[in-house]
Each structure stands twice: as C-alpha cells, then as structure tokens.
Short mmCIF file of C-alpha atoms in Angstrom, two decimals:
data_model
loop_
_atom_site.label_atom_id
_atom_site.label_comp_id
_atom_site.label_asym_id
_atom_site.label_seq_id
_atom_site.Cartn_x
_atom_site.Cartn_y
_atom_site.Cartn_z
CA MET A 1 -0.05 -0.06 -0.19
CA TRP A 2 2.90 1.81 0.94
CA TYR A 3 4.30 1.89 -3.21
CA LEU A 4 -0.04 3.13 -4.18
CA SER A 5 0.74 6.78 -2.71
CA PHE A 6 4.81 7.30 -3.54
CA ILE A 7 3.06 6.35 -7.10
CA GLU A 8 -0.54 8.28 -6.05
CA ARG A 9 2.08 11.24 -5.05
CA GLU A 10 4.43 10.98 -7.73
CA GLN A 11 1.08 12.25 -10.19
CA ASN A 12 -0.41 15.12 -8.31
CA VAL A 13 3.72 16.59 -8.61
CA ASP A 14 3.37 15.71 -12.00
CA LYS A 15 0.08 17.70 -12.66
CA SER A 16 1.55 20.80 -10.71
CA LYS A 17 5.10 20.50 -12.29
CA LYS A 18 4.76 22.69 -15.83
CA THR A 19 6.76 22.34 -19.58
CA PHE A 20 7.06 23.75 -21.85
CA TRP A 21 8.96 21.36 -23.92
CA PRO A 22 5.47 21.51 -26.89
CA TYR A 23 5.18 24.62 -26.87
CA ALA A 24 9.10 24.80 -28.08
CA ILE A 25 7.80 21.57 -30.68
CA VAL A 26 5.35 24.04 -32.01
CA LEU A 27 7.08 27.28 -31.81
CA SER A 28 9.47 25.45 -34.23
CA ILE A 29 7.36 24.25 -36.32
CA ILE A 30 6.08 27.16 -37.02
CA GLY A 31 9.35 29.37 -37.57
CA CYS A 32 10.61 26.59 -40.33
CA VAL A 33 6.53 26.95 -41.61
CA ILE A 34 7.20 31.19 -41.87
CA ALA A 35 11.26 30.56 -42.14
CA CYS A 36 10.45 27.59 -45.78
CA THR A 37 6.93 30.36 -46.72
CA ALA A 38 10.57 33.99 -46.92
CA THR A 39 12.27 31.24 -49.19
CA ILE A 40 10.05 30.87 -51.99
CA ILE A 41 9.00 35.04 -51.48
CA ILE A 42 12.40 35.95 -51.83
CA SER A 43 13.40 33.25 -54.75
CA LEU A 44 10.32 34.78 -56.35
CA ASP A 45 11.24 37.96 -56.45
CA TYR A 46 15.02 37.35 -56.79
CA PRO A 47 15.02 34.77 -60.90
CA VAL A 48 17.98 33.24 -61.58
CA GLU A 49 19.04 34.64 -64.48
CA MET A 50 20.53 32.63 -67.50
CA ASP A 51 24.78 32.64 -67.46
CA ASN A 52 25.72 33.10 -71.58
CA TYR A 53 29.27 33.36 -70.70
CA TYR A 54 30.12 30.07 -73.14
CA PHE A 55 26.60 32.26 -75.36
CA GLU A 56 24.67 28.82 -75.49
CA ARG A 57 22.14 26.81 -73.60
CA HIS A 58 23.96 24.87 -70.41
CA GLN A 59 22.58 21.90 -71.74
CA ASN A 60 24.82 21.69 -73.79
CA ILE A 61 27.73 23.78 -72.54
CA ASN A 62 27.48 20.34 -70.10
CA SER A 63 27.31 17.68 -72.52
CA ASN A 64 30.29 19.29 -74.27
CA ILE A 65 32.45 21.22 -71.94
CA ASN A 66 35.39 19.01 -72.11
CA GLU A 67 36.01 20.35 -75.79
CA ILE A 68 34.92 23.82 -75.42
CA LEU A 69 38.08 23.46 -72.74
CA ALA A 70 40.67 21.53 -74.47
CA SER A 71 39.12 24.61 -77.47
CA GLN A 72 39.74 28.06 -75.09
CA LYS A 73 43.29 26.67 -74.00
CA GLU A 74 44.23 25.76 -77.52
CA PHE A 75 42.89 29.16 -78.58
CA LYS A 76 44.32 31.02 -75.80
CA ALA A 77 48.10 28.83 -76.73
CA LYS A 78 47.32 30.60 -80.61
CA PHE A 79 47.09 35.07 -79.36
CA ASP A 80 46.53 37.43 -75.97
CA VAL A 81 43.24 39.13 -75.52
CA SER A 82 43.21 42.20 -73.59
CA PHE A 83 40.90 44.56 -72.03
CA ASN A 84 41.57 47.94 -71.23
CA ASP A 85 39.05 50.23 -70.24
CA THR A 86 37.80 49.50 -66.63
CA ASN A 87 36.17 52.98 -66.46
CA LYS A 88 33.28 54.56 -68.87
CA SER A 89 31.26 57.77 -68.97
CA MET A 90 27.88 57.40 -68.86
CA SER A 91 27.41 61.00 -70.67
CA ARG A 92 29.42 60.44 -73.76
CA ALA A 93 29.14 57.42 -76.90
CA GLU A 94 32.14 55.95 -77.23
CA PRO A 95 33.46 52.48 -77.99
CA LEU A 96 34.45 49.59 -77.04
CA ASN A 97 38.33 47.58 -78.06
CA ILE A 98 39.35 44.50 -77.35
CA ILE A 99 43.39 43.43 -78.55
CA LEU A 100 43.76 40.29 -79.97
CA THR A 101 47.76 39.59 -79.88
CA PRO A 102 48.73 36.72 -82.00
CA LYS A 103 51.42 34.29 -80.44
CA THR A 104 52.52 32.33 -83.21
CA ALA A 105 49.75 32.69 -85.54
CA GLN A 106 48.30 35.32 -87.36
CA ILE A 107 44.83 35.51 -87.40
CA GLN A 108 42.50 34.03 -89.84
CA GLN A 109 38.73 34.50 -90.76
CA LEU A 110 38.31 35.47 -86.98
CA LYS A 111 34.36 35.11 -85.51
CA TYR A 112 33.45 37.04 -82.91
CA ASP A 113 30.15 37.37 -80.71
CA LEU A 114 30.14 40.47 -78.51
CA LEU A 115 27.25 41.15 -75.21
CA LEU A 116 27.48 43.91 -73.07
CA THR A 117 25.91 42.77 -69.65
CA ARG A 118 25.18 43.56 -66.08
CA PRO A 119 26.44 40.99 -64.05
CA ASP A 120 22.22 41.11 -62.39
CA THR A 121 20.58 40.56 -64.56
CA ASN A 122 20.16 39.90 -67.90
CA LYS A 123 17.97 42.63 -68.93
CA GLN A 124 19.52 45.46 -70.01
CA ASN A 125 21.93 43.20 -72.35
CA ILE A 126 22.82 44.41 -75.58
CA ASN A 127 24.68 42.66 -78.24
CA LEU A 128 27.38 44.80 -80.33
CA ASN A 129 28.75 45.11 -83.97
CA ALA A 130 32.15 44.66 -84.14
CA THR A 131 34.71 45.21 -86.61
CA TYR A 132 38.52 44.16 -86.34
CA HIS A 133 40.78 46.13 -87.71
CA ASN A 134 44.49 45.78 -86.64
CA GLY A 135 44.79 43.65 -83.67
CA ILE A 136 41.84 45.80 -82.61
CA LEU A 137 38.63 44.38 -81.83
CA SER A 138 35.96 47.99 -81.40
CA THR A 139 32.67 47.95 -81.30
CA GLN A 140 30.19 50.54 -82.31
CA ASP A 141 29.68 53.14 -80.51
CA VAL A 142 27.98 52.26 -76.43
CA LYS A 143 26.20 55.37 -74.19
CA PHE A 144 25.09 53.41 -71.58
CA PRO A 145 21.88 53.86 -69.70
CA VAL A 146 22.66 53.49 -66.20
CA GLN A 147 25.93 53.80 -64.69
CA GLY A 148 27.61 50.95 -62.10
CA ARG A 149 29.69 47.83 -62.97
CA TRP A 150 29.54 46.48 -66.46
CA GLN A 151 30.62 43.14 -68.15
CA LEU A 152 31.57 42.67 -71.82
CA MET A 153 31.41 38.48 -72.70
CA ALA A 154 32.96 37.62 -75.78
CA LYS A 155 33.56 34.63 -77.51
CA ILE A 156 36.33 34.46 -80.36
CA SER A 157 36.94 31.90 -83.18
CA ASP A 158 39.29 31.10 -85.53
CA LEU A 159 39.33 28.55 -88.32
CA ASN A 160 39.65 26.03 -85.50
CA THR A 161 39.49 27.55 -82.00
CA THR A 162 37.59 29.22 -79.91
CA ALA A 163 37.81 31.14 -76.56
CA PHE A 164 34.87 33.23 -73.81
CA TYR A 165 35.78 36.23 -72.59
CA LYS A 166 34.39 38.63 -70.16
CA PHE A 167 35.61 41.70 -68.88
CA GLU A 168 34.74 43.66 -66.36
CA PHE A 169 34.29 47.87 -65.98
CA PHE A 170 32.36 50.96 -63.92
CA VAL A 171 30.34 53.16 -66.06
CA GLY A 172 30.12 56.59 -63.63
CA LYS A 173 28.24 59.54 -64.52
#
C-alpha cells in the first residue's frame, strides 16, 4: 500500500509541474514554415538569370564542356586577348576595344560575338556589332543607359578554336 501512495504523490507532482517542450516543438514547426515561406517569396522576387558566358544553353555546355575547354586552351595558346577600358562614362558614347595579339599564328577568318550585359540581370543586354582592324576588335559607339558594373562578354573564334572572355568595367557619370 505504501507504493500506491508513492505513485499517487508522483502523479500529483507531475500535474502541478508545467513543461514547455510541447510549446517549443510547436514554435519550431511554425518557425520552419515561416522560413520556408520567406525563402519561396524571396526566390520569386529574385529569379535566377541565365548565365550567357558560353553563349549557349546550359544543356549544350554540359554535354560539350570538355571540347569547349580544350578549344579555349588552344585559342589562348595562339592569341593574347586584352581589354583596357576599365572606366567608362554615361555622358558620352564611345566604342569598346578588345586587343588581339597573335602569339604563334596569324589571325585567319576571325568570328566574334559580343554581348554587353549587367552582372545581375539580363534585362539590359545589348548585342554589339564590331569590326576587326589591325589587331583591335572595336565595337560601335556605346551609350550606357545606367551607371554601375557592366560586363563585356566575348566569344572569339578563328578557324578551329574558340575562346570565351568576360571583361568587367565600371560606368560612372
């Protein structure tokens, strides 16, 4: 009989003692739901932009990346490519110049695609026309719509090799 009184005392003690772990579990679940909802809302406001570095869709790049990298390495062994315009102005239109210097071979049948873009969006992309003369690939005059960071992305090919370049610069007032 003494053990019955002990059990009754334990039950009375448990009823008077409050536990907070059920509240902690419920608050944790609510916190996870809020965090997931916030993540979804933020990701909808800031969608992933397509990276145009290789001027191709990601599926094509993934299936041909080894050939692309080998071709780029071969091109870089033949030519030096540089871009020296690191600061531009919004107030005047001026061309962008890429300098191609042959290391081992003469430049034959040069092909190029140039894209002017912002690093954080594709909304202001501009496909540029350019001309090649005396080792300089020069675009038409460019007037920048907004100031800030810009990128000039280039795909340059000769007969059998192709290389991709990304040059960053700043546009001020």
